[in-house]
């Protein structure tokens, strides 16, 4: 008897864009384009029903990974960073301010999102907090 292994790859789409999946190689460019057009909040949905939120003020970003709509999730952190930053404009127009410890520099956020889209998990060297 032979065992057949089927590898199922998780795909991600940007919620309010095309239904065509975004690749790990193209997600940063898509995020940069959205930021340039004033869209500072981006939600991606995976083929497994997971959600990935990216909210930025163009300097720092909050990156949140949820297992589903009702999941409190987990988010990237920058431990020991003092202060807070504002200018995180949500799609409904609301402006938020977050502690810098709960956000990461935008380059790190891009790296994290690219890795999650490509592998389905956080980079091994990233710092995050589970909010569940």
PDB file of N, CA and C in Angstrom, residues 11 16 32 49-50 64-65 73 76-77 79-80 83 95 102 104-105:
ATOM      1  N   UNK A  11      -3.464  30.310   0.414  1.00  0.00           N
ATOM      2  CA  UNK A  11      -3.350  31.502  -0.419  1.00  0.00           C
ATOM      3  C   UNK A  11      -4.042  32.662   0.302  1.00  0.00           C
ATOM      4  N   UNK A  16     -10.300  44.081  -0.085  1.00  0.00           N
ATOM      5  CA  UNK A  16     -11.067  45.010  -0.922  1.00  0.00           C
ATOM      6  C   UNK A  16     -10.440  45.225  -2.294  1.00  0.00           C
ATOM      7  N   UNK A  32       2.642  48.904  -0.235  1.00  0.00           N
ATOM      8  CA  UNK A  32       3.232  50.224  -0.528  1.00  0.00           C
ATOM      9  C   UNK A  32       2.309  51.044  -1.432  1.00  0.00           C
ATOM     10  N   UNK A  49      -9.319  30.768   5.962  1.00  0.00           N
ATOM     11  CA  UNK A  49     -10.185  31.602   6.781  1.00  0.00           C
ATOM     12  C   UNK A  49      -9.451  32.457   7.800  1.00  0.00           C
ATOM     13  N   UNK A  50      -8.127  32.421   7.768  1.00  0.00           N
ATOM     14  CA  UNK A  50      -7.368  33.276   8.688  1.00  0.00           C
ATOM     15  C   UNK A  50      -7.359  34.694   8.154  1.00  0.00           C
ATOM     16  N   UNK A  64      -1.450  42.088  12.816  1.00  0.00           N
ATOM     17  CA  UNK A  64      -2.244  41.184  13.646  1.00  0.00           C
ATOM     18  C   UNK A  64      -2.632  39.974  12.810  1.00  0.00           C
ATOM     19  N   UNK A  65      -2.422  38.778  13.357  1.00  0.00           N
ATOM     20  CA  UNK A  65      -2.802  37.534  12.699  1.00  0.00           C
ATOM     21  C   UNK A  65      -3.910  36.881  13.515  1.00  0.00           C
ATOM     22  N   UNK A  73      -6.519  36.840  18.392  1.00  0.00           N
ATOM     23  CA  UNK A  73      -5.314  36.825  17.579  1.00  0.00           C
ATOM     24  C   UNK A  73      -4.016  36.993  18.317  1.00  0.00           C
ATOM     25  N   UNK A  76       2.392  41.549  16.286  1.00  0.00           N
ATOM     26  CA  UNK A  76       3.821  41.843  16.337  1.00  0.00           C
ATOM     27  C   UNK A  76       4.079  42.921  17.380  1.00  0.00           C
ATOM     28  N   UNK A  77       5.199  42.802  18.090  1.00  0.00           N
ATOM     29  CA  UNK A  77       5.556  43.773  19.122  1.00  0.00           C
ATOM     30  C   UNK A  77       7.019  44.186  18.982  1.00  0.00           C
ATOM     31  N   UNK A  79       9.265  45.050  21.911  1.00  0.00           N
ATOM     32  CA  UNK A  79       9.398  45.155  23.366  1.00  0.00           C
ATOM     33  C   UNK A  79      10.405  46.215  23.804  1.00  0.00           C
ATOM     34  N   UNK A  80      10.033  46.924  24.850  1.00  0.00           N
ATOM     35  CA  UNK A  80      10.916  47.919  25.431  1.00  0.00           C
ATOM     36  C   UNK A  80      10.905  49.267  24.734  1.00  0.00           C
ATOM     37  N   UNK A  83       6.929  55.200  24.383  1.00  0.00           N
ATOM     38  CA  UNK A  83       6.148  56.178  23.643  1.00  0.00           C
ATOM     39  C   UNK A  83       4.993  55.566  22.879  1.00  0.00           C
ATOM     40  N   UNK A  95      -9.025  57.757  13.410  1.00  0.00           N
ATOM     41  CA  UNK A  95      -7.592  57.863  13.629  1.00  0.00           C
ATOM     42  C   UNK A  95      -7.228  57.244  14.962  1.00  0.00           C
ATOM     43  N   UNK A 102       3.498  48.065  20.812  1.00  0.00           N
ATOM     44  CA  UNK A 102       2.529  47.197  20.132  1.00  0.00           C
ATOM     45  C   UNK A 102       2.552  47.336  18.617  1.00  0.00           C
ATOM     46  N   UNK A 104       5.510  47.839  15.089  1.00  0.00           N
ATOM     47  CA  UNK A 104       6.902  47.627  14.685  1.00  0.00           C
ATOM     48  C   UNK A 104       7.240  48.624  13.576  1.00  0.00           C
ATOM     49  N   UNK A 105       8.522  48.914  13.391  1.00  0.00           N
ATOM     50  CA  UNK A 105       8.903  49.778  12.265  1.00  0.00           C
ATOM     51  C   UNK A 105       8.357  49.188  10.958  1.00  0.00           C
TER      52      UNK A 105
END
